[in-house]
């Protein structure tokens, strides 16, 4: 492990900026495929990240591909979603099929550190405390990245650059990444609180989130058991440029928690409260250049219907590593990478952000929410669709309907995902 400019590598084959799930997955897969990899991050690990900490079966599947299922099995596991709202409580098991029938929740301080360690064990060289500030170019290629460190400016040359520096993506902005807010985005916060139900086998989501004046908000609250005596408690709202979210998230979390203290045996104050803006549904453009590409949150790979991003981070890290490994120096990622992202996520992101945008319309959720919550079948389908638990291999009717709706939605998009 390297953490100072004086001892860091000066060049590599694949340089990964950002050691969250996306970056660490990309580094692990690239190193396993025989590439010379450097994994750099602005933080010193372990470090925290604003997140609900939930791991859907889709994320569990990717972690298992990395060989981490035994490690994950030692953490808390979830059987499915307990959905609350409009006078109803439904228990909706994970559907299984081509994905695992269980989920989990791991604090990001622990998950990200373990994923980074996995990448280093595969052969990647870690650089901590190095904040990417600029790039060096030769024509349309990035030849090196400049990092600010405690020891001064560090320059690392590379053949391929993987940008995985999160929702704000400072390096992505340097490279021209632009976030478009006309489609739905999220404003979310999370906290930790002690609970006697930390071992609960169900994650809970409150689809009827109310404000201090008892108004129904265009968002949801969650309680994810962590198995360590605490739960991750958070709330998020959806917004668009036309209908921004004028809500203070941290006071909203306190209000949300106050109404659930007895039911969920919450004790003590909310700790480590943080919040973030979330680009969703591929609502970013310029996600790739000739020899560089954005992945995970940096590329807007966040589910508009549930705020999940870990699974997409893990998947895009693997997909990009495999793409780089399978092609020679003639590979141009400028159009190839956005096309791959649209192939895997375009349809689902398009219909998901269209549906999520409807939630921001005043009075629509209070009108339709009670109808949906009265139907176990409708909510079971919603869980599968909202959780992006439809795989390319699925051929059942629900999967076909979702893909059909996605194709129709994508054809109507003024700005398709990742464009």
PDB file of C-alpha atoms in Angstrom, residues 217-416:
ATOM      1  CA  UNK A 217     -43.628  13.952   0.295  1.00  0.00           C
ATOM      2  CA  UNK A 218     -42.344  12.682  -3.041  1.00  0.00           C
ATOM      3  CA  UNK A 219     -39.906  10.274  -1.482  1.00  0.00           C
ATOM      4  CA  UNK A 220     -39.429   7.455   0.984  1.00  0.00           C
ATOM      5  CA  UNK A 221     -37.794   6.555   4.265  1.00  0.00           C
ATOM      6  CA  UNK A 222     -35.849   3.430   5.150  1.00  0.00           C
ATOM      7  CA  UNK A 223     -34.561   1.417   8.065  1.00  0.00           C
ATOM      8  CA  UNK A 224     -31.891  -1.157   7.206  1.00  0.00           C
ATOM      9  CA  UNK A 225     -30.763  -3.477  10.044  1.00  0.00           C
ATOM     10  CA  UNK A 226     -26.975  -3.832  10.260  1.00  0.00           C
ATOM     11  CA  UNK A 227     -26.706  -6.700  12.750  1.00  0.00           C
ATOM     12  CA  UNK A 228     -24.321  -4.776  15.015  1.00  0.00           C
ATOM     13  CA  UNK A 229     -26.832  -3.195  17.373  1.00  0.00           C
ATOM     14  CA  UNK A 230     -27.623  -0.355  14.979  1.00  0.00           C
ATOM     15  CA  UNK A 231     -29.732   0.369  11.931  1.00  0.00           C
ATOM     16  CA  UNK A 232     -29.147   2.688   9.010  1.00  0.00           C
ATOM     17  CA  UNK A 233     -32.046   5.148   9.057  1.00  0.00           C
ATOM     18  CA  UNK A 234     -32.506   7.572   6.209  1.00  0.00           C
ATOM     19  CA  UNK A 235     -34.893   9.501   4.025  1.00  0.00           C
ATOM     20  CA  UNK A 236     -34.809  10.690   0.463  1.00  0.00           C
ATOM     21  CA  UNK A 237     -36.935  12.822  -1.818  1.00  0.00           C
ATOM     22  CA  UNK A 238     -37.131  13.004  -5.589  1.00  0.00           C
ATOM     23  CA  UNK A 239     -36.909  16.213  -7.586  1.00  0.00           C
ATOM     24  CA  UNK A 240     -36.462  17.656 -11.070  1.00  0.00           C
ATOM     25  CA  UNK A 241     -35.322  21.034 -12.332  1.00  0.00           C
ATOM     26  CA  UNK A 242     -39.003  22.009 -12.705  1.00  0.00           C
ATOM     27  CA  UNK A 243     -39.973  20.627  -9.303  1.00  0.00           C
ATOM     28  CA  UNK A 244     -36.952  21.010  -6.985  1.00  0.00           C
ATOM     29  CA  UNK A 245     -36.921  19.538  -3.488  1.00  0.00           C
ATOM     30  CA  UNK A 246     -37.180  22.382  -1.010  1.00  0.00           C
ATOM     31  CA  UNK A 247     -36.700  20.141   2.001  1.00  0.00           C
ATOM     32  CA  UNK A 248     -34.106  20.133   4.776  1.00  0.00           C
ATOM     33  CA  UNK A 249     -33.111  16.466   4.830  1.00  0.00           C
ATOM     34  CA  UNK A 250     -31.507  16.229   8.273  1.00  0.00           C
ATOM     35  CA  UNK A 251     -34.524  17.664  10.149  1.00  0.00           C
ATOM     36  CA  UNK A 252     -36.725  15.388   8.018  1.00  0.00           C
ATOM     37  CA  UNK A 253     -34.758  12.353   9.213  1.00  0.00           C
ATOM     38  CA  UNK A 254     -35.286  13.413  12.827  1.00  0.00           C
ATOM     39  CA  UNK A 255     -39.022  13.806  12.219  1.00  0.00           C
ATOM     40  CA  UNK A 256     -39.154  10.425  10.473  1.00  0.00           C
ATOM     41  CA  UNK A 257     -37.277   8.714  13.319  1.00  0.00           C
ATOM     42  CA  UNK A 258     -39.448  10.276  16.018  1.00  0.00           C
ATOM     43  CA  UNK A 259     -42.522   8.593  14.566  1.00  0.00           C
ATOM     44  CA  UNK A 260     -40.885   5.156  14.523  1.00  0.00           C
ATOM     45  CA  UNK A 261     -38.976   4.986  17.802  1.00  0.00           C
ATOM     46  CA  UNK A 262     -41.406   2.684  19.549  1.00  0.00           C
ATOM     47  CA  UNK A 263     -42.195   0.418  16.584  1.00  0.00           C
ATOM     48  CA  UNK A 264     -38.535  -0.150  15.698  1.00  0.00           C
ATOM     49  CA  UNK A 265     -37.162   0.069  19.253  1.00  0.00           C
ATOM     50  CA  UNK A 266     -34.885   2.966  18.372  1.00  0.00           C
ATOM     51  CA  UNK A 267     -32.815   4.281  21.265  1.00  0.00           C
ATOM     52  CA  UNK A 268     -30.464   7.200  21.523  1.00  0.00           C
ATOM     53  CA  UNK A 269     -29.909  10.040  19.061  1.00  0.00           C
ATOM     54  CA  UNK A 270     -29.318   9.849  15.325  1.00  0.00           C
ATOM     55  CA  UNK A 271     -25.558   9.693  14.783  1.00  0.00           C
ATOM     56  CA  UNK A 272     -23.309  10.489  11.824  1.00  0.00           C
ATOM     57  CA  UNK A 273     -25.989  12.303   9.830  1.00  0.00           C
ATOM     58  CA  UNK A 274     -24.929  13.062   6.255  1.00  0.00           C
ATOM     59  CA  UNK A 275     -26.726  13.956   3.028  1.00  0.00           C
ATOM     60  CA  UNK A 276     -26.038  14.108  -0.697  1.00  0.00           C
ATOM     61  CA  UNK A 277     -27.469  14.961  -4.113  1.00  0.00           C
ATOM     62  CA  UNK A 278     -27.789  11.941  -6.406  1.00  0.00           C
ATOM     63  CA  UNK A 279     -27.693  12.128 -10.212  1.00  0.00           C
ATOM     64  CA  UNK A 280     -29.872   9.221 -11.345  1.00  0.00           C
ATOM     65  CA  UNK A 281     -30.753   7.144 -14.348  1.00  0.00           C
ATOM     66  CA  UNK A 282     -27.717   7.980 -16.460  1.00  0.00           C
ATOM     67  CA  UNK A 283     -28.582  11.699 -16.505  1.00  0.00           C
ATOM     68  CA  UNK A 284     -25.006  12.658 -17.400  1.00  0.00           C
ATOM     69  CA  UNK A 285     -23.279  13.228 -20.709  1.00  0.00           C
ATOM     70  CA  UNK A 286     -19.662  12.883 -21.856  1.00  0.00           C
ATOM     71  CA  UNK A 287     -18.997   9.749 -19.810  1.00  0.00           C
ATOM     72  CA  UNK A 288     -16.048   8.588 -21.927  1.00  0.00           C
ATOM     73  CA  UNK A 289     -13.152   9.678 -24.116  1.00  0.00           C
ATOM     74  CA  UNK A 290     -10.648   7.811 -26.231  1.00  0.00           C
ATOM     75  CA  UNK A 291      -8.900   6.024 -23.343  1.00  0.00           C
ATOM     76  CA  UNK A 292     -10.967   6.989 -20.301  1.00  0.00           C
ATOM     77  CA  UNK A 293     -14.454   6.265 -18.946  1.00  0.00           C
ATOM     78  CA  UNK A 294     -16.700   7.068 -16.004  1.00  0.00           C
ATOM     79  CA  UNK A 295     -18.321   4.267 -14.009  1.00  0.00           C
ATOM     80  CA  UNK A 296     -20.740   3.874 -11.102  1.00  0.00           C
ATOM     81  CA  UNK A 297     -22.089   6.997  -9.425  1.00  0.00           C
ATOM     82  CA  UNK A 298     -19.793   9.201 -11.518  1.00  0.00           C
ATOM     83  CA  UNK A 299     -21.709   8.039 -14.611  1.00  0.00           C
ATOM     84  CA  UNK A 300     -25.095   8.608 -12.970  1.00  0.00           C
ATOM     85  CA  UNK A 301     -25.648   4.866 -12.487  1.00  0.00           C
ATOM     86  CA  UNK A 302     -28.154   5.190  -9.650  1.00  0.00           C
ATOM     87  CA  UNK A 303     -31.619   3.618  -9.732  1.00  0.00           C
ATOM     88  CA  UNK A 304     -34.245   6.421  -9.862  1.00  0.00           C
ATOM     89  CA  UNK A 305     -36.842   4.264  -8.107  1.00  0.00           C
ATOM     90  CA  UNK A 306     -34.865   3.240  -5.026  1.00  0.00           C
ATOM     91  CA  UNK A 307     -31.615   5.235  -4.936  1.00  0.00           C
ATOM     92  CA  UNK A 308     -29.508   2.071  -5.231  1.00  0.00           C
ATOM     93  CA  UNK A 309     -26.078   2.504  -6.789  1.00  0.00           C
ATOM     94  CA  UNK A 310     -23.762  -0.129  -5.315  1.00  0.00           C
ATOM     95  CA  UNK A 311     -24.882  -2.883  -7.691  1.00  0.00           C
ATOM     96  CA  UNK A 312     -24.344  -0.683 -10.769  1.00  0.00           C
ATOM     97  CA  UNK A 313     -20.962   0.404  -9.448  1.00  0.00           C
ATOM     98  CA  UNK A 314     -19.820  -3.195  -9.077  1.00  0.00           C
ATOM     99  CA  UNK A 315     -21.225  -4.145 -12.494  1.00  0.00           C
ATOM    100  CA  UNK A 316     -19.794  -1.199 -14.432  1.00  0.00           C
ATOM    101  CA  UNK A 317     -16.387  -1.732 -12.826  1.00  0.00           C
ATOM    102  CA  UNK A 318     -16.351  -5.315 -14.054  1.00  0.00           C
ATOM    103  CA  UNK A 319     -17.742  -4.483 -17.498  1.00  0.00           C
ATOM    104  CA  UNK A 320     -15.134  -1.798 -18.163  1.00  0.00           C
ATOM    105  CA  UNK A 321     -12.257  -3.977 -16.959  1.00  0.00           C
ATOM    106  CA  UNK A 322     -13.392  -6.771 -19.265  1.00  0.00           C
ATOM    107  CA  UNK A 323     -13.776  -4.349 -22.180  1.00  0.00           C
ATOM    108  CA  UNK A 324     -10.275  -2.968 -21.744  1.00  0.00           C
ATOM    109  CA  UNK A 325      -8.800  -6.440 -21.382  1.00  0.00           C
ATOM    110  CA  UNK A 326     -10.516  -7.772 -24.484  1.00  0.00           C
ATOM    111  CA  UNK A 327      -9.351  -5.021 -26.836  1.00  0.00           C
ATOM    112  CA  UNK A 328      -6.037  -3.656 -28.038  1.00  0.00           C
ATOM    113  CA  UNK A 329      -4.703  -0.114 -28.030  1.00  0.00           C
ATOM    114  CA  UNK A 330      -7.003   0.667 -30.951  1.00  0.00           C
ATOM    115  CA  UNK A 331     -10.060   0.597 -28.673  1.00  0.00           C
ATOM    116  CA  UNK A 332     -11.793   3.992 -28.555  1.00  0.00           C
ATOM    117  CA  UNK A 333     -14.119   4.313 -25.568  1.00  0.00           C
ATOM    118  CA  UNK A 334     -15.693   7.611 -26.681  1.00  0.00           C
ATOM    119  CA  UNK A 335     -18.788   6.021 -28.210  1.00  0.00           C
ATOM    120  CA  UNK A 336     -18.218   2.394 -27.225  1.00  0.00           C
ATOM    121  CA  UNK A 337     -18.637   2.879 -23.476  1.00  0.00           C
ATOM    122  CA  UNK A 338     -21.875   4.952 -23.567  1.00  0.00           C
ATOM    123  CA  UNK A 339     -23.306   2.375 -25.980  1.00  0.00           C
ATOM    124  CA  UNK A 340     -22.498  -0.429 -23.527  1.00  0.00           C
ATOM    125  CA  UNK A 341     -24.091   1.494 -20.654  1.00  0.00           C
ATOM    126  CA  UNK A 342     -27.232   2.093 -22.723  1.00  0.00           C
ATOM    127  CA  UNK A 343     -27.333  -1.571 -23.729  1.00  0.00           C
ATOM    128  CA  UNK A 344     -27.288  -2.731 -20.109  1.00  0.00           C
ATOM    129  CA  UNK A 345     -29.224   0.075 -18.409  1.00  0.00           C
ATOM    130  CA  UNK A 346     -30.829   2.361 -21.001  1.00  0.00           C
ATOM    131  CA  UNK A 347     -34.295   0.821 -21.062  1.00  0.00           C
ATOM    132  CA  UNK A 348     -34.617   0.296 -17.310  1.00  0.00           C
ATOM    133  CA  UNK A 349     -33.205   3.726 -16.447  1.00  0.00           C
ATOM    134  CA  UNK A 350     -35.467   5.443 -18.970  1.00  0.00           C
ATOM    135  CA  UNK A 351     -38.715   3.964 -17.701  1.00  0.00           C
ATOM    136  CA  UNK A 352     -37.585   4.177 -14.067  1.00  0.00           C
ATOM    137  CA  UNK A 353     -36.791   7.877 -14.209  1.00  0.00           C
ATOM    138  CA  UNK A 354     -40.034   8.531 -16.077  1.00  0.00           C
ATOM    139  CA  UNK A 355     -42.017   6.760 -13.348  1.00  0.00           C
ATOM    140  CA  UNK A 356     -40.001   8.423 -10.591  1.00  0.00           C
ATOM    141  CA  UNK A 357     -40.642  11.794 -12.184  1.00  0.00           C
ATOM    142  CA  UNK A 358     -44.375  11.188 -11.837  1.00  0.00           C
ATOM    143  CA  UNK A 359     -43.898  10.858  -8.086  1.00  0.00           C
ATOM    144  CA  UNK A 360     -42.742  14.487  -7.980  1.00  0.00           C
ATOM    145  CA  UNK A 361     -46.127  15.621  -9.357  1.00  0.00           C
ATOM    146  CA  UNK A 362     -48.166  17.047  -6.438  1.00  0.00           C
ATOM    147  CA  UNK A 363     -51.128  14.932  -5.259  1.00  0.00           C
ATOM    148  CA  UNK A 364     -50.289  12.006  -7.556  1.00  0.00           C
ATOM    149  CA  UNK A 365     -48.626   9.841  -4.906  1.00  0.00           C
ATOM    150  CA  UNK A 366     -51.407  10.367  -2.291  1.00  0.00           C
ATOM    151  CA  UNK A 367     -53.942   9.363  -4.961  1.00  0.00           C
ATOM    152  CA  UNK A 368     -52.195   6.260  -6.334  1.00  0.00           C
ATOM    153  CA  UNK A 369     -50.254   5.076  -3.277  1.00  0.00           C
ATOM    154  CA  UNK A 370     -53.220   3.561  -1.413  1.00  0.00           C
ATOM    155  CA  UNK A 371     -54.311   1.674  -4.538  1.00  0.00           C
ATOM    156  CA  UNK A 372     -50.883   0.083  -5.012  1.00  0.00           C
ATOM    157  CA  UNK A 373     -50.451  -0.823  -1.357  1.00  0.00           C
ATOM    158  CA  UNK A 374     -53.718  -2.757  -1.343  1.00  0.00           C
ATOM    159  CA  UNK A 375     -52.336  -5.278  -3.860  1.00  0.00           C
ATOM    160  CA  UNK A 376     -49.666  -7.805  -2.864  1.00  0.00           C
ATOM    161  CA  UNK A 377     -49.259  -8.755  -6.538  1.00  0.00           C
ATOM    162  CA  UNK A 378     -48.754  -5.173  -7.682  1.00  0.00           C
ATOM    163  CA  UNK A 379     -46.234  -4.472  -4.923  1.00  0.00           C
ATOM    164  CA  UNK A 380     -44.353  -7.714  -5.613  1.00  0.00           C
ATOM    165  CA  UNK A 381     -43.982  -6.616  -9.229  1.00  0.00           C
ATOM    166  CA  UNK A 382     -43.027  -3.132  -8.062  1.00  0.00           C
ATOM    167  CA  UNK A 383     -40.293  -4.567  -5.825  1.00  0.00           C
ATOM    168  CA  UNK A 384     -38.819  -6.485  -8.733  1.00  0.00           C
ATOM    169  CA  UNK A 385     -39.002  -3.546 -11.103  1.00  0.00           C
ATOM    170  CA  UNK A 386     -37.985  -0.880  -8.597  1.00  0.00           C
ATOM    171  CA  UNK A 387     -35.057  -2.985  -7.415  1.00  0.00           C
ATOM    172  CA  UNK A 388     -33.904  -3.662 -10.989  1.00  0.00           C
ATOM    173  CA  UNK A 389     -34.150  -7.368 -10.253  1.00  0.00           C
ATOM    174  CA  UNK A 390     -34.946  -8.203 -13.872  1.00  0.00           C
ATOM    175  CA  UNK A 391     -31.950  -9.740 -15.607  1.00  0.00           C
ATOM    176  CA  UNK A 392     -31.269 -10.119 -19.320  1.00  0.00           C
ATOM    177  CA  UNK A 393     -31.822 -13.881 -18.917  1.00  0.00           C
ATOM    178  CA  UNK A 394     -35.328 -13.499 -17.450  1.00  0.00           C
ATOM    179  CA  UNK A 395     -38.081 -14.412 -19.945  1.00  0.00           C
ATOM    180  CA  UNK A 396     -41.187 -14.409 -17.738  1.00  0.00           C
ATOM    181  CA  UNK A 397     -44.130 -12.082 -18.361  1.00  0.00           C
ATOM    182  CA  UNK A 398     -43.104  -9.493 -15.755  1.00  0.00           C
ATOM    183  CA  UNK A 399     -39.630  -9.230 -17.291  1.00  0.00           C
ATOM    184  CA  UNK A 400     -41.045  -8.922 -20.804  1.00  0.00           C
ATOM    185  CA  UNK A 401     -43.457  -6.171 -19.726  1.00  0.00           C
ATOM    186  CA  UNK A 402     -40.651  -4.231 -18.043  1.00  0.00           C
ATOM    187  CA  UNK A 403     -38.406  -4.445 -21.105  1.00  0.00           C
ATOM    188  CA  UNK A 404     -41.299  -3.546 -23.412  1.00  0.00           C
ATOM    189  CA  UNK A 405     -42.063  -0.452 -21.313  1.00  0.00           C
ATOM    190  CA  UNK A 406     -38.373   0.437 -21.263  1.00  0.00           C
ATOM    191  CA  UNK A 407     -38.067   0.278 -25.037  1.00  0.00           C
ATOM    192  CA  UNK A 408     -41.135   2.484 -25.501  1.00  0.00           C
ATOM    193  CA  UNK A 409     -39.862   4.960 -22.936  1.00  0.00           C
ATOM    194  CA  UNK A 410     -36.360   5.093 -24.429  1.00  0.00           C
ATOM    195  CA  UNK A 411     -37.780   5.823 -27.874  1.00  0.00           C
ATOM    196  CA  UNK A 412     -39.528   8.906 -26.447  1.00  0.00           C
ATOM    197  CA  UNK A 413     -36.575  10.310 -24.505  1.00  0.00           C
ATOM    198  CA  UNK A 414     -35.422  13.777 -25.517  1.00  0.00           C
ATOM    199  CA  UNK A 415     -32.056  12.930 -23.964  1.00  0.00           C
ATOM    200  CA  UNK A 416     -31.512   9.165 -23.598  1.00  0.00           C
TER     201      UNK A 416
END
